[in-house]
């Protein structure tokens, strides 16, 4: 287990939209380098950068055309190597985004694979034997290739699935995972990983990590076996490299596949979604909505068994948002966000903060851009100040990759820096607290002290600290003995005495 994960707090950067230093309307690596001190001061000491490789950008870069070359829009490979170095100087680790399940349809492997004549790459993707032989249960494309056969897709039309083999293989064109051509796909992905690790990157966020082997069994045994093999390579060659999976099944991802971390993703109706995004029905019952009458048990019933099952082996990670999800400001105001972040940043595991959530950037209603669709509204330029283009770029406004929030009261970093009560300064204070108190970090003990269906507060213990949370507009109390502990940190107010802890509306207390 990479030691640095213990006290890691990640900042996710969507590179298109972070900071533009050459005035072309799109963010770049030099922009990230210029803002490393900002990220450090905020309290984040690790980055996850969305795919920044050469791509036709039909899915914002998740359609990779060259795994070893950065997209010219962000700079050069040398700029990215410099970014690694500058980050390391500041104690910041950098994860790149690995997309192992598919490439762009413009990747040279695919251009070779679709040729009529058999070659080294013929089986790099999944093809049937005839132009009219379809694939059951998976999306596919026919009629576009020189080769007679249809090919499987992993996501959009532009993203053909790489061939790692089949768990159950019935048809002649379905290869077993130990077929040399499927093993070659896995080894090619290891080669990509080694390339970036050798140049100074610290690991990978792994896209659709569960998607490798097709017709896999219900436990994804064959996909897990491939990841275990990759983990063995990392343990032997890069023991401090970290991997976080987009899987949302930590028992599989961490225990069976060997990932160091797995994301708790916002899947409609799941435990995590009830915290911040329970508004699909038209009424908002999110736990952190002041008048939402939320229920922490809907989160805990799902989280606790997963946390318990993977404790000690890896981290189930909580996040403010990501580039696929509506920003939390969509339905929560700044006070509600302060309490949300207080919770997310004091729970076990490694937390992830999506750029701009620290100032409460809004979700924008926008037409789709580069395969974003509804996700586009969470990918707008970072708001640095109240100057031109919110300080993101000096380009003419109509040349921006995406428009900046046009609201007169759009939040920005400069304004929030100057306001001690701002959301951003609360984030800083919370992350400072986390770095100071080892018990609040990834491995610190965690125990629920008071959580009752439909009742508040929610009280939990992290080592020698007791934390109590009341997101509602009412004063609430719970029978919890806090012994002789003293107030260590507060949002709002409350008190603890005579075996009872009481919190004023919308408050959070940390006792030590
Ligand atoms: C998950 C990524 O987060 C998303 O943005 C992308 O579109 C799909 N995987 C396909 O790679």
Short mmCIF file of C-alpha atoms and ligand atoms in Angstrom, two decimals:
data_model
loop_
_atom_site.label_atom_id
_atom_site.label_comp_id
_atom_site.label_asym_id
_atom_site.label_seq_id
_atom_site.Cartn_x
_atom_site.Cartn_y
_atom_site.Cartn_z
CA UNK A 1 0.00 0.00 0.00
CA UNK A 2 1.50 3.37 -1.02
CA UNK A 3 2.17 5.15 2.28
CA UNK A 4 1.27 8.58 0.96
CA UNK A 5 -2.41 7.62 0.61
CA UNK A 6 -2.84 7.69 4.38
CA UNK A 7 -3.03 11.48 4.48
CA UNK A 8 -3.95 12.10 0.83
CA UNK A 9 -6.69 14.51 -0.22
CA UNK A 10 -7.27 14.52 -3.98
CA UNK A 11 -8.20 17.41 -6.23
CA UNK A 12 -9.74 16.36 -9.54
CA UNK A 13 -8.78 18.56 -12.49
CA UNK A 14 -10.75 18.60 -15.72
CA UNK A 15 -7.82 20.04 -17.70
CA UNK A 16 -9.93 21.76 -20.37
CA UNK A 17 -11.38 24.05 -17.71
CA UNK A 18 -8.83 24.72 -15.00
CA UNK A 19 -6.52 27.52 -16.15
CA UNK A 20 -5.54 28.75 -19.61
CA UNK A 21 -2.07 30.34 -19.86
CA UNK A 22 -1.76 30.72 -23.64
CA UNK A 23 -5.04 32.49 -24.32
CA UNK A 24 -6.56 29.86 -26.61
CA UNK A 25 -9.67 29.44 -24.46
CA UNK A 26 -8.81 26.01 -23.10
CA UNK A 27 -6.87 25.01 -19.99
CA UNK A 28 -3.30 23.70 -20.22
CA UNK A 29 -0.56 22.00 -18.19
CA UNK A 30 1.25 25.28 -17.60
CA UNK A 31 -2.00 26.50 -16.08
CA UNK A 32 -2.08 23.57 -13.69
CA UNK A 33 1.56 24.25 -12.76
CA UNK A 34 0.76 27.91 -12.03
CA UNK A 35 -2.05 26.88 -9.72
CA UNK A 36 -0.21 24.17 -7.78
CA UNK A 37 0.41 26.55 -4.87
CA UNK A 38 -3.31 27.31 -4.77
CA UNK A 39 -4.11 23.60 -4.61
CA UNK A 40 -1.53 23.05 -1.88
CA UNK A 41 -2.83 25.97 0.19
CA UNK A 42 -6.33 24.64 -0.13
CA UNK A 43 -5.10 21.49 1.61
CA UNK A 44 -5.02 19.04 -1.29
CA UNK A 45 -1.84 17.03 -1.76
CA UNK A 46 -2.77 14.84 -4.71
CA UNK A 47 -4.24 15.35 -8.17
CA UNK A 48 -6.31 13.28 -10.52
CA UNK A 49 -6.17 14.72 -14.03
CA UNK A 50 -8.83 13.57 -16.51
CA UNK A 51 -7.48 11.99 -19.74
CA UNK A 52 -5.05 14.43 -21.31
CA UNK A 53 -3.83 12.27 -24.19
CA UNK A 54 -4.06 12.71 -27.93
CA UNK A 55 -7.69 12.19 -28.89
CA UNK A 56 -10.37 13.24 -31.36
CA UNK A 57 -12.33 14.26 -28.22
CA UNK A 58 -15.62 12.58 -29.00
CA UNK A 59 -15.85 11.74 -25.29
CA UNK A 60 -13.79 14.55 -23.78
CA UNK A 61 -10.57 12.52 -24.10
CA UNK A 62 -11.91 9.16 -22.89
CA UNK A 63 -11.39 8.16 -26.51
CA UNK A 64 -7.61 7.86 -26.59
CA UNK A 65 -5.82 7.95 -29.94
CA UNK A 66 -2.28 7.77 -28.54
CA UNK A 67 -1.72 6.64 -24.95
CA UNK A 68 1.81 7.99 -24.85
CA UNK A 69 1.35 11.46 -26.28
CA UNK A 70 -0.40 14.32 -24.57
CA UNK A 71 -3.08 16.22 -26.47
CA UNK A 72 -1.50 19.33 -28.06
CA UNK A 73 -4.30 21.48 -26.60
CA UNK A 74 -2.72 20.97 -23.13
CA UNK A 75 0.93 21.31 -24.17
CA UNK A 76 3.65 18.75 -24.77
CA UNK A 77 4.84 15.61 -23.00
CA UNK A 78 7.67 17.73 -21.58
CA UNK A 79 5.13 20.11 -20.03
CA UNK A 80 3.44 17.18 -18.32
CA UNK A 81 6.79 15.84 -17.06
CA UNK A 82 7.50 19.30 -15.70
CA UNK A 83 4.10 19.27 -14.01
CA UNK A 84 5.03 16.00 -12.25
CA UNK A 85 8.28 17.57 -11.05
CA UNK A 86 6.69 20.81 -9.86
CA UNK A 87 3.95 18.89 -8.08
CA UNK A 88 6.48 16.65 -6.33
CA UNK A 89 8.46 19.69 -5.16
CA UNK A 90 5.32 20.71 -3.29
CA UNK A 91 4.55 17.24 -1.91
CA UNK A 92 1.72 16.71 -4.41
CA UNK A 93 1.24 13.31 -6.08
CA UNK A 94 -0.30 13.08 -9.55
CA UNK A 95 -2.62 10.39 -10.92
CA UNK A 96 -3.37 10.25 -14.63
CA UNK A 97 -6.53 8.71 -16.05
CA UNK A 98 -6.02 5.26 -17.55
CA UNK A 99 -8.66 4.15 -20.06
CA UNK A 100 -7.98 0.41 -20.46
CA UNK A 101 -11.36 -0.80 -21.75
CA UNK A 102 -11.45 0.95 -25.11
CA UNK A 103 -9.58 3.30 -27.41
CA UNK A 104 -10.70 5.84 -29.93
CA UNK A 105 -11.77 4.38 -33.27
CA UNK A 106 -8.84 6.47 -34.60
CA UNK A 107 -6.20 4.66 -32.52
CA UNK A 108 -3.53 3.05 -34.78
CA UNK A 109 -4.27 -0.35 -33.17
CA UNK A 110 -7.85 -0.10 -34.34
CA UNK A 111 -6.90 1.12 -37.81
CA UNK A 112 -4.77 -2.01 -38.13
CA UNK A 113 -7.36 -4.26 -36.52
CA UNK A 114 -10.06 -3.32 -39.01
CA UNK A 115 -7.91 -4.32 -41.99
CA UNK A 116 -9.02 -7.30 -44.08
CA UNK A 117 -5.60 -8.90 -43.92
CA UNK A 118 -4.72 -10.55 -40.60
CA UNK A 119 -2.02 -8.75 -38.59
CA UNK A 120 -0.65 -8.31 -35.07
CA UNK A 121 -3.68 -6.21 -34.06
CA UNK A 122 -6.48 -8.28 -35.58
CA UNK A 123 -7.50 -9.59 -32.14
CA UNK A 124 -6.69 -6.41 -30.20
CA UNK A 125 -10.43 -5.64 -30.48
CA UNK A 126 -13.43 -7.95 -30.46
CA UNK A 127 -14.66 -8.95 -33.90
CA UNK A 128 -17.10 -11.54 -35.16
CA UNK A 129 -16.22 -13.62 -38.24
CA UNK A 130 -18.76 -12.29 -40.72
CA UNK A 131 -20.15 -8.88 -41.54
CA UNK A 132 -23.62 -10.21 -40.68
CA UNK A 133 -22.74 -12.08 -37.49
CA UNK A 134 -23.94 -9.93 -34.60
CA UNK A 135 -22.92 -9.83 -30.91
CA UNK A 136 -25.51 -10.75 -28.32
CA UNK A 137 -25.78 -8.63 -25.19
CA UNK A 138 -23.20 -6.00 -26.16
CA UNK A 139 -23.34 -2.97 -28.47
CA UNK A 140 -21.52 -3.35 -31.77
CA UNK A 141 -20.91 -1.70 -35.13
CA UNK A 142 -21.06 -3.34 -38.52
CA UNK A 143 -20.56 -2.15 -42.08
CA UNK A 144 -17.74 0.32 -41.48
CA UNK A 145 -14.61 -1.79 -41.79
CA UNK A 146 -12.55 -3.40 -44.51
CA UNK A 147 -12.65 -6.53 -42.45
CA UNK A 148 -15.70 -8.82 -42.67
CA UNK A 149 -17.03 -8.81 -39.13
CA UNK A 150 -18.72 -6.51 -36.62
CA UNK A 151 -16.81 -5.08 -33.64
CA UNK A 152 -17.86 -4.58 -30.05
CA UNK A 153 -18.17 -1.16 -28.42
CA UNK A 154 -17.36 -0.37 -24.81
CA UNK A 155 -19.19 2.97 -24.52
CA UNK A 156 -19.93 5.47 -27.32
CA UNK A 157 -19.83 4.57 -31.02
CA UNK A 158 -16.32 6.02 -31.20
CA UNK A 159 -14.96 3.68 -28.48
CA UNK A 160 -14.34 0.08 -29.67
CA UNK A 161 -13.75 -2.41 -26.84
CA UNK A 162 -10.24 -3.75 -26.37
CA UNK A 163 -9.97 -7.53 -26.27
CA UNK A 164 -9.03 -9.04 -22.90
CA UNK A 165 -10.96 -12.20 -23.73
CA UNK A 166 -14.17 -13.80 -22.55
CA UNK A 167 -15.01 -15.45 -19.21
CA UNK A 168 -17.44 -17.80 -20.90
CA UNK A 169 -16.51 -18.34 -24.57
CA UNK A 170 -19.00 -20.13 -26.76
CA UNK A 171 -18.45 -18.71 -30.21
CA UNK A 172 -15.29 -19.34 -32.17
CA UNK A 173 -14.47 -15.63 -32.30
CA UNK A 174 -14.62 -15.33 -28.50
CA UNK A 175 -11.12 -15.89 -27.13
CA UNK A 176 -10.19 -17.13 -23.63
CA UNK A 177 -8.41 -14.61 -21.43
CA UNK A 178 -5.16 -16.58 -21.63
CA UNK A 179 -5.10 -16.47 -25.43
CA UNK A 180 -1.77 -14.84 -26.41
CA UNK A 181 -3.58 -11.98 -28.19
CA UNK A 182 -5.63 -11.16 -25.06
CA UNK A 183 -2.54 -11.38 -22.89
CA UNK A 184 -0.90 -8.98 -25.37
CA UNK A 185 -3.67 -6.42 -24.73
CA UNK A 186 -3.00 -6.61 -20.99
CA UNK A 187 0.74 -6.30 -21.53
CA UNK A 188 0.20 -3.32 -23.84
CA UNK A 189 -1.70 -1.59 -21.05
CA UNK A 190 1.13 -2.35 -18.60
CA UNK A 191 3.51 -0.82 -21.11
CA UNK A 192 1.42 2.38 -21.11
CA UNK A 193 1.44 2.44 -17.31
CA UNK A 194 5.21 1.93 -17.12
CA UNK A 195 5.72 4.71 -19.64
CA UNK A 196 3.98 7.32 -17.46
CA UNK A 197 5.25 5.95 -14.15
CA UNK A 198 8.81 6.10 -15.50
CA UNK A 199 8.21 9.75 -16.39
CA UNK A 200 7.12 10.62 -12.87
CA UNK A 201 3.40 10.01 -12.58
CA UNK A 202 2.25 8.47 -9.28
CA UNK A 203 -0.51 6.17 -10.47
CA UNK A 204 -3.85 6.06 -12.20
CA UNK A 205 -7.54 6.56 -11.86
CA UNK A 206 -8.90 3.64 -13.91
CA UNK A 207 -11.85 4.18 -16.18
CA UNK A 208 -14.61 1.49 -16.24
CA UNK A 209 -12.27 -0.86 -14.39
CA UNK A 210 -14.83 -3.67 -14.32
CA UNK A 211 -15.31 -3.70 -18.10
CA UNK A 212 -12.28 -5.66 -19.30
CA UNK A 213 -13.41 -9.28 -19.71
CA UNK A 214 -16.66 -9.93 -21.55
CA UNK A 215 -19.16 -12.62 -20.48
CA UNK A 216 -17.38 -12.60 -17.13
CA UNK A 217 -19.06 -14.39 -14.21
CA UNK A 218 -21.11 -12.55 -11.59
CA UNK A 219 -17.99 -12.03 -9.44
CA UNK A 220 -16.05 -10.61 -12.40
CA UNK A 221 -13.42 -13.22 -11.58
CA UNK A 222 -11.53 -12.99 -14.86
CA UNK A 223 -11.46 -9.18 -14.84
CA UNK A 224 -10.24 -9.27 -11.22
CA UNK A 225 -7.50 -11.74 -12.17
CA UNK A 226 -6.15 -9.29 -14.76
CA UNK A 227 -6.06 -6.45 -12.23
CA UNK A 228 -4.36 -8.69 -9.68
CA UNK A 229 -1.70 -9.44 -12.26
CA UNK A 230 -1.25 -5.70 -12.87
CA UNK A 231 -1.11 -5.05 -9.12
CA UNK A 232 1.69 -7.63 -8.83
CA UNK A 233 3.61 -5.70 -11.45
CA UNK A 234 3.09 -2.45 -9.52
CA UNK A 235 4.06 -4.01 -6.18
CA UNK A 236 7.26 -5.35 -7.71
CA UNK A 237 8.25 -2.36 -9.84
CA UNK A 238 6.42 0.71 -8.50
CA UNK A 239 5.38 0.01 -4.89
CA UNK A 240 4.42 3.66 -4.24
CA UNK A 241 2.15 3.93 -7.30
CA UNK A 242 -1.57 4.13 -6.49
CA UNK A 243 -4.62 2.95 -8.37
CA UNK A 244 -8.22 4.06 -7.87
CA UNK A 245 -10.97 2.27 -9.74
CA UNK A 246 -14.17 3.51 -11.24
CA UNK A 247 -16.07 0.44 -10.07
CA UNK A 248 -18.18 1.27 -7.02
CA UNK A 249 -17.91 -2.20 -5.61
CA UNK A 250 -15.04 -2.15 -3.12
CA UNK A 251 -15.34 -5.82 -2.20
CA UNK A 252 -14.58 -6.65 -5.83
CA UNK A 253 -12.30 -3.74 -6.70
CA UNK A 254 -10.19 -3.73 -3.54
CA UNK A 255 -10.37 -7.30 -2.21
CA UNK A 256 -10.59 -9.30 -5.43
CA UNK A 257 -8.95 -7.02 -8.00
CA UNK A 258 -6.32 -5.42 -5.77
CA UNK A 259 -7.07 -1.73 -6.29
CA UNK A 260 -5.82 0.54 -3.51
CA UNK A 261 -8.97 2.64 -3.69
CA UNK A 262 -12.45 2.45 -5.17
CA UNK A 263 -14.88 5.32 -5.70
CA UNK A 264 -18.29 5.49 -4.02
CA UNK A 265 -20.07 6.80 -7.12
CA UNK A 266 -23.37 8.58 -7.43
CA UNK A 267 -25.65 5.87 -8.79
CA UNK A 268 -29.32 6.87 -8.65
CA UNK A 269 -30.86 5.67 -5.38
CA UNK A 270 -27.66 4.26 -3.84
CA UNK A 271 -26.37 5.17 -0.38
CA UNK A 272 -24.02 7.92 -1.53
CA UNK A 273 -26.71 9.55 -3.71
CA UNK A 274 -28.96 9.98 -0.65
CA UNK A 275 -26.42 12.30 0.96
CA UNK A 276 -26.43 15.09 -1.63
CA UNK A 277 -28.45 14.19 -4.71
CA UNK A 278 -31.75 12.68 -3.66
CA UNK A 279 -33.92 14.93 -5.81
CA UNK A 280 -34.86 12.65 -8.69
CA UNK A 281 -38.43 12.24 -7.40
CA UNK A 282 -39.03 16.00 -7.57
CA UNK A 283 -38.74 16.42 -3.79
CA UNK A 284 -35.28 16.77 -2.28
CA UNK A 285 -34.68 14.36 0.60
CA UNK A 286 -30.90 14.62 0.52
CA UNK A 287 -29.41 14.17 3.99
CA UNK A 288 -27.57 17.49 3.74
CA UNK A 289 -30.61 19.49 2.57
CA UNK A 290 -31.66 21.63 5.52
CA UNK A 291 -35.37 20.88 5.21
CA UNK A 292 -35.01 17.58 3.36
CA UNK A 293 -35.86 15.27 6.30
CA UNK A 294 -33.02 13.09 5.13
CA UNK A 295 -32.07 9.83 6.77
CA UNK A 296 -28.41 8.90 7.40
CA UNK A 297 -29.32 5.20 7.63
CA UNK A 298 -29.91 5.10 3.88
CA UNK A 299 -26.22 5.87 3.49
CA UNK A 300 -24.92 3.83 6.42
CA UNK A 301 -26.84 0.65 5.59
CA UNK A 302 -24.91 0.45 2.33
CA UNK A 303 -21.62 2.05 3.39
CA UNK A 304 -20.91 0.21 6.64
CA UNK A 305 -20.79 -3.37 5.30
CA UNK A 306 -18.58 -2.23 2.42
CA UNK A 307 -16.29 -0.25 4.71
CA UNK A 308 -16.01 -3.13 7.18
CA UNK A 309 -15.33 -5.69 4.46
CA UNK A 310 -12.45 -3.70 2.93
CA UNK A 311 -10.96 -1.98 5.99
CA UNK A 312 -7.22 -2.62 6.10
CA UNK A 313 -7.05 -3.68 2.44
CA UNK A 314 -7.83 -0.39 0.71
CA UNK A 315 -10.02 2.70 0.76
CA UNK A 316 -13.62 3.25 -0.29
CA UNK A 317 -13.48 6.89 -1.34
CA UNK A 318 -16.04 9.66 -0.93
CA UNK A 319 -16.11 12.54 -3.38
CA UNK A 320 -17.74 15.95 -3.65
CA UNK A 321 -18.54 15.33 -7.32
CA UNK A 322 -16.78 14.37 -10.54
CA UNK A 323 -16.89 15.28 -14.22
CA UNK A 324 -19.86 12.91 -14.79
CA UNK A 325 -22.10 14.15 -11.97
CA UNK A 326 -24.18 17.25 -11.28
CA UNK A 327 -22.28 19.63 -9.04
CA UNK A 328 -23.43 19.62 -5.41
CA UNK A 329 -24.27 23.33 -5.68
CA UNK A 330 -27.11 22.27 -8.01
CA UNK A 331 -29.35 21.75 -4.98
CA UNK A 332 -27.32 22.68 -1.90
CA UNK A 333 -26.50 26.20 -0.68
CA UNK A 334 -23.15 27.17 0.84
CA UNK A 335 -24.14 26.42 4.43
CA UNK A 336 -25.43 23.00 3.38
CA UNK A 337 -22.20 22.45 1.44
CA UNK A 338 -20.07 23.35 4.47
CA UNK A 339 -21.73 20.55 6.43
CA UNK A 340 -21.52 18.15 3.49
CA UNK A 341 -17.79 18.74 3.15
CA UNK A 342 -17.33 18.53 6.93
CA UNK A 343 -18.68 15.00 6.67
CA UNK A 344 -16.87 13.97 3.46
CA UNK A 345 -13.50 15.22 4.73
CA UNK A 346 -13.74 13.57 8.16
CA UNK A 347 -14.75 10.10 7.06
CA UNK A 348 -12.35 7.16 6.55
CA UNK A 349 -10.84 6.54 3.12
CA UNK A 350 -9.29 9.09 0.79
CA UNK A 351 -11.51 12.08 -0.12
CA UNK A 352 -11.74 13.62 -3.59
CA UNK A 353 -12.63 17.26 -4.25
CA UNK A 354 -13.76 18.19 -7.76
CA UNK A 355 -12.25 21.51 -8.95
CA UNK A 356 -14.55 24.42 -8.24
CA UNK A 357 -16.61 22.64 -5.60
CA UNK A 358 -14.48 24.40 -2.98
CA UNK A 359 -16.10 27.70 -4.01
CA UNK A 360 -19.52 26.20 -4.73
CA UNK A 361 -19.43 26.54 -8.52
CA UNK A 362 -22.85 26.09 -10.03
CA UNK A 363 -24.07 23.52 -12.50
CA UNK A 364 -24.78 25.26 -15.83
CA UNK A 365 -27.51 24.31 -18.30
CA UNK A 366 -25.51 24.02 -21.52
CA UNK A 367 -25.65 22.29 -24.89
CA UNK A 368 -23.45 19.23 -25.11
CA UNK A 369 -19.71 19.59 -25.74
CA UNK A 370 -17.41 16.76 -26.81
CA UNK A 371 -19.76 14.00 -25.72
CA UNK A 372 -20.59 15.62 -22.40
CA UNK A 373 -24.41 15.84 -22.72
CA UNK A 374 -25.88 16.59 -19.26
CA UNK A 375 -22.35 16.33 -17.83
CA UNK A 376 -21.22 19.42 -19.74
CA UNK A 377 -22.74 21.74 -17.12
CA UNK A 378 -20.31 20.42 -14.49
CA UNK A 379 -17.26 21.04 -16.69
CA UNK A 380 -17.20 24.84 -17.05
CA UNK A 381 -14.11 27.05 -16.51
CA UNK A 382 -12.80 27.53 -13.01
CA UNK A 383 -13.74 30.92 -11.57
CA UNK A 384 -10.59 32.56 -10.25
CA UNK A 385 -11.69 36.18 -9.87
CA UNK A 386 -14.30 38.65 -11.09
CA UNK A 387 -12.22 39.78 -14.09
CA UNK A 388 -12.58 38.83 -17.74
CA UNK A 389 -13.71 35.20 -18.19
CA UNK A 390 -13.58 34.89 -14.38
CA UNK A 391 -9.78 35.00 -14.65
CA UNK A 392 -9.71 31.65 -16.46
CA UNK A 393 -8.44 32.91 -19.83
CA UNK A 394 -7.56 36.14 -21.63
CA UNK A 395 -9.21 34.94 -24.85
CA UNK A 396 -12.31 36.61 -26.34
CA UNK A 397 -15.33 35.20 -24.47
CA UNK A 398 -16.73 33.54 -27.57
CA UNK A 399 -13.47 31.57 -27.94
CA UNK A 400 -13.82 29.81 -24.57
CA UNK A 401 -13.97 26.01 -24.54
CA UNK A 402 -17.12 26.35 -22.45
CA UNK A 403 -18.76 29.56 -21.22
CA UNK A 404 -18.06 30.75 -17.67
CA UNK A 405 -20.93 31.11 -15.20
CA UNK A 406 -22.57 34.36 -16.39
CA UNK A 407 -24.27 35.16 -13.04
CA UNK A 408 -23.39 38.48 -11.42
CA UNK A 409 -22.86 36.65 -8.13
CA UNK A 410 -20.88 33.75 -9.60
CA UNK A 411 -18.52 32.60 -6.82
CA UNK A 412 -14.79 33.06 -7.33
CA UNK A 413 -11.55 32.24 -5.55
CA UNK A 414 -10.36 35.83 -4.99
CA UNK A 415 -13.59 36.92 -3.31
CA UNK A 416 -13.75 33.81 -1.14
CA UNK A 417 -10.13 34.15 -0.08
CA UNK A 418 -10.98 37.55 1.39
CA UNK A 419 -14.02 36.30 3.33
CA UNK A 420 -13.15 34.32 6.48
CA UNK A 421 -16.63 32.74 6.49
CA UNK A 422 -16.54 31.64 2.86
CA UNK A 423 -17.07 28.07 1.71
CA UNK A 424 -13.48 27.97 0.47
CA UNK A 425 -12.06 29.04 3.82
CA UNK A 426 -14.21 26.39 5.50
CA UNK A 427 -12.77 23.78 3.12
CA UNK A 428 -9.27 24.98 4.06
CA UNK A 429 -10.05 24.77 7.77
CA UNK A 430 -11.52 21.28 7.42
CA UNK A 431 -8.54 19.99 5.44
CA UNK A 432 -6.12 21.58 7.91
CA UNK A 433 -7.96 19.75 10.69
CA UNK A 434 -7.72 16.47 8.76
CA UNK A 435 -3.97 16.87 8.21
CA UNK A 436 -3.40 17.77 11.88
CA UNK A 437 -5.43 14.89 13.31
CA UNK A 438 -4.11 11.52 12.20
CA UNK A 439 -7.30 9.90 13.44
CA UNK A 440 -9.30 11.76 10.78
CA UNK A 441 -7.18 10.37 7.97
CA UNK A 442 -7.72 7.35 5.74
CA UNK A 443 -6.88 4.66 8.33
CA UNK A 444 -8.23 6.28 11.52
CA UNK A 445 -10.71 4.14 13.45
CA UNK A 446 -14.36 4.75 12.63
CA UNK A 447 -17.39 3.87 14.74
CA UNK A 448 -20.99 5.06 14.62
CA UNK A 449 -22.04 6.36 18.04
CA UNK A 450 -25.54 7.58 17.26
CA UNK A 451 -27.51 7.07 14.07
CA UNK A 452 -31.25 6.44 14.15
CA UNK A 453 -33.54 6.17 11.13
CA UNK A 454 -35.08 9.59 10.48
CA UNK A 455 -33.45 11.15 13.57
CA UNK A 456 -30.60 13.55 14.17
CA UNK A 457 -27.82 14.23 15.00
CA UNK A 458 -25.46 11.74 13.41
CA UNK A 459 -22.58 11.11 15.82
CA UNK A 460 -19.42 9.15 15.02
CA UNK A 461 -16.02 8.46 16.49
CA UNK A 462 -12.68 8.68 14.72
CA UNK A 463 -10.05 7.46 17.16
CA UNK A 464 -10.02 9.89 20.11
CA UNK A 465 -12.32 12.36 18.35
CA UNK A 466 -16.10 12.51 18.52
CA UNK A 467 -17.87 14.21 15.62
CA UNK A 468 -21.52 15.27 15.57
CA UNK A 469 -23.50 16.53 12.63
CA UNK A 470 -26.88 18.25 12.36
CA UNK A 471 -27.73 19.33 8.81
CA UNK A 472 -31.33 20.24 9.74
CA UNK A 473 -32.89 23.57 10.73
CA UNK A 474 -33.85 22.27 14.20
CA UNK A 475 -31.93 21.96 17.46
CA UNK A 476 -31.28 18.25 18.10
CA UNK A 477 -29.60 16.12 20.73
CA UNK A 478 -28.49 12.56 21.31
CA UNK A 479 -27.51 10.51 24.35
CA UNK A 480 -23.77 10.28 23.74
CA UNK A 481 -21.21 10.39 26.51
CA UNK A 482 -18.37 12.62 25.38
CA UNK A 483 -16.46 12.17 28.64
CA UNK A 484 -14.10 15.09 29.25
CA UNK A 485 -13.56 15.90 25.61
CA UNK A 486 -13.23 19.55 24.63
CA UNK A 487 -14.34 21.39 21.53
CA UNK A 488 -11.73 21.03 18.78
CA UNK A 489 -13.61 22.43 15.76
CA UNK A 490 -17.08 23.76 15.00
CA UNK A 491 -19.35 24.92 12.23
CA UNK A 492 -22.32 26.53 13.97
CA UNK A 493 -22.55 25.59 17.64
CA UNK A 494 -23.65 23.13 20.26
CA UNK A 495 -22.62 21.62 23.56
CA UNK A 496 -21.80 18.31 25.19
CA UNK A 497 -22.56 17.63 28.84
CA UNK A 498 -24.05 15.06 31.19
CA UNK A 499 -24.09 12.25 28.67
CA UNK A 500 -25.83 14.34 26.04
CA UNK A 501 -24.68 16.13 22.94
CA UNK A 502 -26.80 18.99 21.58
CA UNK A 503 -26.39 20.75 18.26
CA UNK A 504 -27.91 24.01 17.08
CA UNK A 505 -29.42 24.10 13.56
CA UNK A 506 -26.99 23.32 10.73
CA UNK A 507 -24.03 22.59 12.98
CA UNK A 508 -21.02 20.31 13.14
CA UNK A 509 -18.85 19.69 16.18
CA UNK A 510 -15.55 17.93 16.66
CA UNK A 511 -14.67 17.05 20.27
CA UNK A 512 -11.32 15.84 21.46
C1 LIG B 1 -16.37 6.96 -17.31
C2 LIG B 1 -15.85 8.36 -17.43
O1 LIG B 1 -15.85 8.97 -16.17
C3 LIG B 1 -16.76 9.06 -18.42
O2 LIG B 1 -16.53 10.45 -18.44
C4 LIG B 1 -16.56 8.43 -19.77
O3 LIG B 1 -17.47 9.00 -20.70
C5 LIG B 1 -16.81 6.92 -19.72
N1 LIG B 1 -16.22 6.29 -18.58
C6 LIG B 1 -16.28 6.23 -20.96
O4 LIG B 1 -14.87 6.19 -20.94
#
